[in-house]
Backbone as a ProteinNet text record, in pm:
[ID]
protein_1_A
[PRIMARY]
XXXXXXXXXXXXXXXXXXXXXXXXXXXXXXXXXXXXXXXXXXXXXXXXXXXXXXXXXXXXXXXXXXXXXXXXXXXXXXXXXXXXXXXXXXXXXXXXXXXXXXXXXXXXXXXXXXXXXXXX
[TERTIARY]
-574.7	-603.6	-496.5	-544.8	-473.8	-476.2	-378.8	-375.1	-315.4	-377.3	-334.2	-279.3	-218	-129.6	-114.6	-185.9	-156.6	-63.7	-7.6	107.9	70.6	163.8	178.8	70.2	-26.5	-148.2	-34.8	-105.3	-61.1	-160.9	-92.5	-157.4	-82.4	-144.9	-46.8	-159.1	-97.3	-169.6	-241.6	-348.3	-395.3	-283.6	-304.4	-202.1	-96.3	-61.1	53.9	32.1	96.4	121.2	124.6	78.8	103.3	115.7	174.5	193.6	144.7	46.1	-21	62.5	59.8	117.5	60.9	36.9	-19.9	34.5	86.1	175.5	72.7	95.6	-7.5	84.5	24.7	76	12.9	52.6	0	62.7	69	112.8	32.2	-87.3	-191.8	-197.7	-140.1	-167	-145.1	-84.3	-54.8	-170.7	-282.5	-368.3	-501	-482.1	-592.6	-593.9	-713.5	-720.8	-707.9	-625.8	-640.2	-694.9	-678.2	-751.3	-773.3	-831.2	-851.1	-971.8	-1040.8	-1125.6	-1123.5	-1218.7	-1202	-1344	-1341.6	-1444.8	-1420.5	-1502.6	-1511.8	-1608	-1582.1	-1695.6	-1810.9	-1939.5	-2063.8	-2080.1	-2010.1	-2021.2	-1994.1	-2058.9	-2014.1	-1904.9	-1856.8	-1708.1	-1718.7	-1612.9	-1622.3	-1537.4	-1541.1	-1443.2	-1334.2	-1196.1	-1105.1	-1037.6	-968	-908.9	-894.5	-855	-827	-729.4	-690.4	-579.3	-584.4	-568.6	-595.6	-466.1	-492	-352.3	-255	-246.6	-125.6	-67.6	-155.5	-135.6	-133.5	-203.7	-223.3	-355	-449.5	-568.6	-594.7	-613	-689.3	-816.4	-866.1	-991.1	-967.9	-1053.7	-1033.5	-1180.2	-1213.7	-1327.4	-1281.5	-1408.9	-1395.6	-1302.1	-1367.5	-1317.7	-1164.7	-1085.3	-951.1	-873.3	-957.8	-878.7	-804.7	-671.6	-565.5	-480.5	-528.7	-440.1	-402.1	-449.3	-425.7	-354.7	-261.3	-215.2	-182.4	-254.7	-232.4	-132.9	-70.8	45.6	56.1	112.9	163.2	311.7	356.4	487.9	524.3	539.9	563.3	442.6	462	333.7	292.5	309.1	295.3	208.4	80.8	12.8	17.8	35	46.9	-41.3	-76.1	-164.5	-89	-37.3	11.3	-89.4	-94.1	-188.8	-129.3	-149.7	-95.3	-212.2	-174.1	-286.6	-394.7	-351.3	-473.9	-528	-662.6	-765.9	-813.6	-880.4	-961.1	-1061.8	-1129.9	-1236	-1168.2	-1041.5	-1000.4	-958.3	-968.4	-970.9	-1072.5	-1000.6	-1083.6	-978.7	-1058.1	-951.1	-937.9	-841.5	-816.3	-790.3	-880.8	-868.2	-803.3	-725.1	-698.8	-785.8	-790	-890.2	-843.2	-872	-817	-939.6	-963.7	-1064.5	-1034.3	-1118.6	-1085.3	-1078.3	-1150.5	-1159.2	-1164.4	-1126.3	-1127.2	-1281.2	-1273.8	-1426.5	-1416	-1568.6	-1574	-1683.1	-1723.5	-1830.2	-1738.7	-1772.9	-1723.5	-1805.7	-1917.3	-2007.1	-1963.1	-1843.5	-1803.1	-1662.5	-1603.5	-1478.2	-1448	-1340.3	-1314.3	-1208.3	-1111.5	-1015.4	-1001.9	-997.5	-963.7	-843.5	-778.2	-668.5	-769.8	-692.5	-707.7	-758.2	-703.2	-740.1	-613.9	-599.6	-489	-563.2	-533.4	-590.1	-495.1	-588	-520.1	-610.1	-524.7	-628.2	-564.8	-634.4	-582.4	-643.3	-552.8	-596.4	-582	-670.6	-678	-593.8
-4647.3	-4592.6	-4666.5	-4661.1	-4708.4	-4624.5	-4601.9	-4515.3	-4598.7	-4591	-4689.2	-4595.9	-4601.3	-4522.6	-4616.3	-4636.4	-4716.6	-4678.3	-4745.4	-4704.8	-4827.9	-4776	-4867.1	-4897.7	-4793.9	-4794.7	-4730.5	-4733.4	-4689.2	-4769.7	-4732.3	-4811.7	-4916.5	-4981.9	-5106.2	-5198.5	-5225.1	-5312.8	-5457.6	-5491.6	-5616.2	-5722.9	-5792.9	-5919.8	-5897.8	-5745.2	-5715.1	-5750.1	-5671.9	-5697.4	-5573.2	-5550.9	-5439.5	-5510.2	-5417.7	-5466.2	-5343	-5362.5	-5269	-5287.1	-5168.9	-5181.1	-5090.4	-5121.2	-5047.2	-5045.2	-4920	-4904.5	-4843	-4922.7	-4903.4	-4874.5	-4769.5	-4711.2	-4742.9	-4755	-4795.1	-4921.9	-4931.2	-5040.1	-5174.5	-5129.6	-5262.1	-5312.1	-5271.2	-5334.1	-5492.8	-5531.8	-5669.6	-5773.1	-5680.1	-5748.8	-5725	-5648.6	-5624.8	-5750.4	-5743.3	-5849.8	-5709.8	-5738.9	-5638.7	-5706.4	-5596.4	-5625.9	-5522.6	-5537.1	-5463.4	-5479.6	-5353.3	-5304.2	-5264.9	-5234.8	-5170.5	-5112.8	-4994.9	-4930.5	-4854.2	-4907.3	-4874.3	-4768.9	-4659.6	-4527.6	-4581.8	-4524.4	-4566.2	-4690	-4751.6	-4891.4	-4889.5	-5014.6	-5018.2	-5040	-5022.2	-5099.2	-5251.4	-5313	-5451.3	-5521	-5623.7	-5695.1	-5743.1	-5750.1	-5808.7	-5912.9	-5912	-6012.2	-5942.9	-6060	-6013.2	-6128.2	-6093.3	-6180.5	-6157.5	-6279.4	-6243.9	-6219.4	-6144.5	-6103.2	-6197.3	-6343.8	-6421.2	-6449.9	-6400.6	-6408.5	-6548.5	-6643.5	-6810.5	-6812.6	-6709.9	-6732.2	-6619	-6665.8	-6545.6	-6589.3	-6469.5	-6516.7	-6398.8	-6434	-6369.7	-6382.5	-6277.3	-6251.1	-6345.2	-6426.9	-6497.9	-6444.2	-6329.4	-6270.4	-6254.9	-6249.9	-6209	-6348.2	-6448.4	-6589.2	-6650.4	-6688.9	-6713.3	-6638.5	-6517.3	-6394.1	-6307.1	-6284	-6184.1	-6262.4	-6220.2	-6264.3	-6156.1	-6182.8	-6102.1	-6135	-6034.5	-6102.2	-5981.9	-5976.8	-5900	-5936.6	-5817.2	-5837.9	-5712.8	-5727.4	-5609.2	-5522.7	-5389.9	-5318.4	-5264.3	-5407.3	-5356.3	-5473.4	-5457.8	-5556.1	-5533.4	-5637.3	-5620.7	-5680.4	-5634.4	-5709.5	-5740.5	-5839.5	-5870.1	-5901.7	-5831.3	-5851.7	-5885.1	-6036.3	-6078.2	-6074.9	-6118.3	-6122.1	-6032.6	-5873.6	-5784.7	-5800.8	-5737.5	-5728.5	-5589.3	-5540.9	-5408.6	-5400.9	-5525.9	-5493.4	-5487.7	-5487.2	-5470.4	-5306.2	-5217.8	-5090.9	-5042	-5001.9	-4926.2	-4827.7	-4755.7	-4709.6	-4826.9	-4884.3	-4982.3	-4920.8	-4970	-4917.8	-5040	-4967.6	-5089.8	-5036.6	-5178.7	-5171.6	-5243.1	-5226.7	-5303.1	-5298.1	-5435.1	-5443.5	-5578	-5584.2	-5674.9	-5807.2	-5879.8	-5980.6	-5969.3	-6087.5	-6107.3	-6054.1	-5984.1	-5927.4	-5984.5	-5979.4	-5945	-5832.4	-5775.1	-5674.9	-5529.9	-5420.1	-5297.8	-5225.4	-5293.3	-5204.9	-5167	-5265	-5277.5	-5233.8	-5207	-5165.5	-5049.7	-5050.6	-4963.7	-4870	-4924.7	-4789.2	-4823.3	-4732.9	-4720.2	-4630.4	-4660.2	-4580	-4491.6	-4400.2	-4297.9	-4332.5	-4455.6	-4529.2	-4479.4	-4582.2	-4574.7	-4634.1	-4549	-4560.1	-4680.8	-4791.7	-4893.3	-4873.9	-4878.4	-4878.5	-4969.4	-5056.9	-5147.1	-5128.9	-5117	-5064.5	-5207.3	-5221	-5344.9	-5338.5
18398.7	18252.4	18160.3	18029.2	17921.5	17803.3	17773.1	17619.3	17545.5	17422.2	17258.1	17181.1	17111.3	16991.6	16891.4	16780.9	16653.4	16558.5	16495.2	16387.8	16286.4	16158.2	16040.2	15952.6	15967.2	15811.7	15705.3	15587.1	15456	15366.2	15248.5	15127.6	15071.9	15002.9	14965	14835.7	14742.9	14638.6	14704.3	14660.6	14667.7	14662.7	14764.7	14772.9	14869.1	14872.4	14967.2	15108.3	15196.3	15385.1	15435.1	15542.1	15637.2	15767.1	15844.6	16004.9	16094.8	16129.2	16241.1	16371.7	16449.9	16591.3	16675.4	16803.4	16920.3	17007.6	17071.5	17172.9	17304.8	17409.3	17531	17619.7	17682	17795	17920.7	18041.9	18180.1	18214.2	18369.4	18417.9	18416.1	18392.5	18414.2	18248.1	18147.4	18009.1	18006.8	18090	18078.3	18138.7	18197.5	18272.2	18156	18045.8	17932.1	17808.4	17766.5	17646.7	17545.4	17443	17339.6	17207	17107.4	16994.8	16884.5	16757.2	16660.4	16614.4	16585.9	16507.8	16389	16276.3	16183.5	16113.6	16058.6	16019.5	15884.1	15793.4	15656.2	15617.8	15527.7	15541.3	15527.1	15605.3	15619.8	15638.9	15719.7	15795.4	15938.5	16008.4	16131.1	16154.2	16293.5	16339.2	16353.9	16274.6	16307.9	16372.9	16429.1	16499.8	16391.4	16424.6	16351.3	16407.7	16534	16610.3	16766.5	16862.6	16985	17039.2	17148.2	17227.7	17351.1	17420.4	17567.3	17660.4	17754.7	17852.9	17844.6	17852.7	17832	17688.5	17598.9	17448.5	17398	17497.2	17422.8	17356.8	17384.8	17315.5	17218.7	17092.4	16993.1	16916.8	16866.2	16808.8	16674.1	16578.2	16445.3	16385.9	16335.2	16246.6	16085.4	16070.8	15978.8	15837.4	15808.4	15666.1	15688.5	15808.6	15806.2	15868.8	15880.7	15929.1	15843.3	15846.2	15793.5	15716.7	15718	15660.9	15760.1	15845.6	15968.9	16087.8	16128.2	16271.2	16381	16516.4	16613.8	16709.1	16764.1	16861.3	16972.6	17073.8	17159.9	17249.9	17296.4	17325.8	17408.9	17555.4	17653.4	17640.4	17603.4	17597.6	17448.8	17356.6	17208.1	17142.8	17095.1	17015.2	16880.8	16814	16658	16559.1	16456.2	16343.4	16245.3	16194.6	16066.6	15941.7	15881.8	15762.6	15646.7	15605.4	15478.9	15341.3	15231.9	15127.1	15141.7	15146.6	15158.3	15035.5	15068.7	14954.3	14955	14873.6	14864.1	14968.7	14987.2	15117.6	15259.5	15250	15402	15389.6	15338.6	15325.4	15437	15552.9	15638.5	15753.1	15859.7	15952.3	16076.7	16092.1	16218.7	16342.4	16448.4	16557.3	16681.9	16774.4	16849.3	16979.3	17036	17178	17280	17386.4	17502.7	17606.7	17663.8	17758	17859.8	17952.9	18049.3	18041	17913.6	17831.6	17710.5	17633.9	17498.4	17445.4	17315.1	17281.6	17125.9	17100.6	16959.3	16899.2	17010.8	16968.5	17035.6	16950.1	16989.7	17121.4	17187.7	17246	17384.2	17415.2	17574.5	17612.9	17480.8	17492.5	17583.6	17651.9	17747.5	17702.3	17613.3	17562	17421	17348.3	17213.3	17196.4	17041.7	16993.4	16901.2	16839.9	16765.6	16609.6	16588.2	16449.2	16347.7	16274.2	16143.9	16007.1	15918.2	15793.2	15709.3	15661.4	15565.8	15453	15329.6	15168.6	15109.3	15057.4	14971.8	14827.4	14732.2	14580.7	14521	14407.1	14342	14222.4
[MASK]
++++++++++++++++++++++++++++++++++++++++++++++++++++++++++++++++++++++++++++++++++++++++++++++++++++++++++++++++++++++++

């Protein structure tokens, strides 16, 4: 069993930065791939980024590539978000699964979500 708790969301102006963190509990954290999805009002939950258990493989959505960076250390996975745009506004969810992922359909564990709002 893995429990995920996000933090770090908030309100920022376009062009600014935020860093999201996801603290994971459970002895098997290091065996899970971790990642982030986001969901804007009225839209589907979209893939943002994922990182494999050893931390040497990452995948990003095209919309965030070169702006966002995912990393992991001990029991925390982080998402550094730079050059934020209004279209990045969404609830961001931390996720854990047995392998790297790009779809929300098979995710085993979810966090509760944290709001990110980017003003223009």
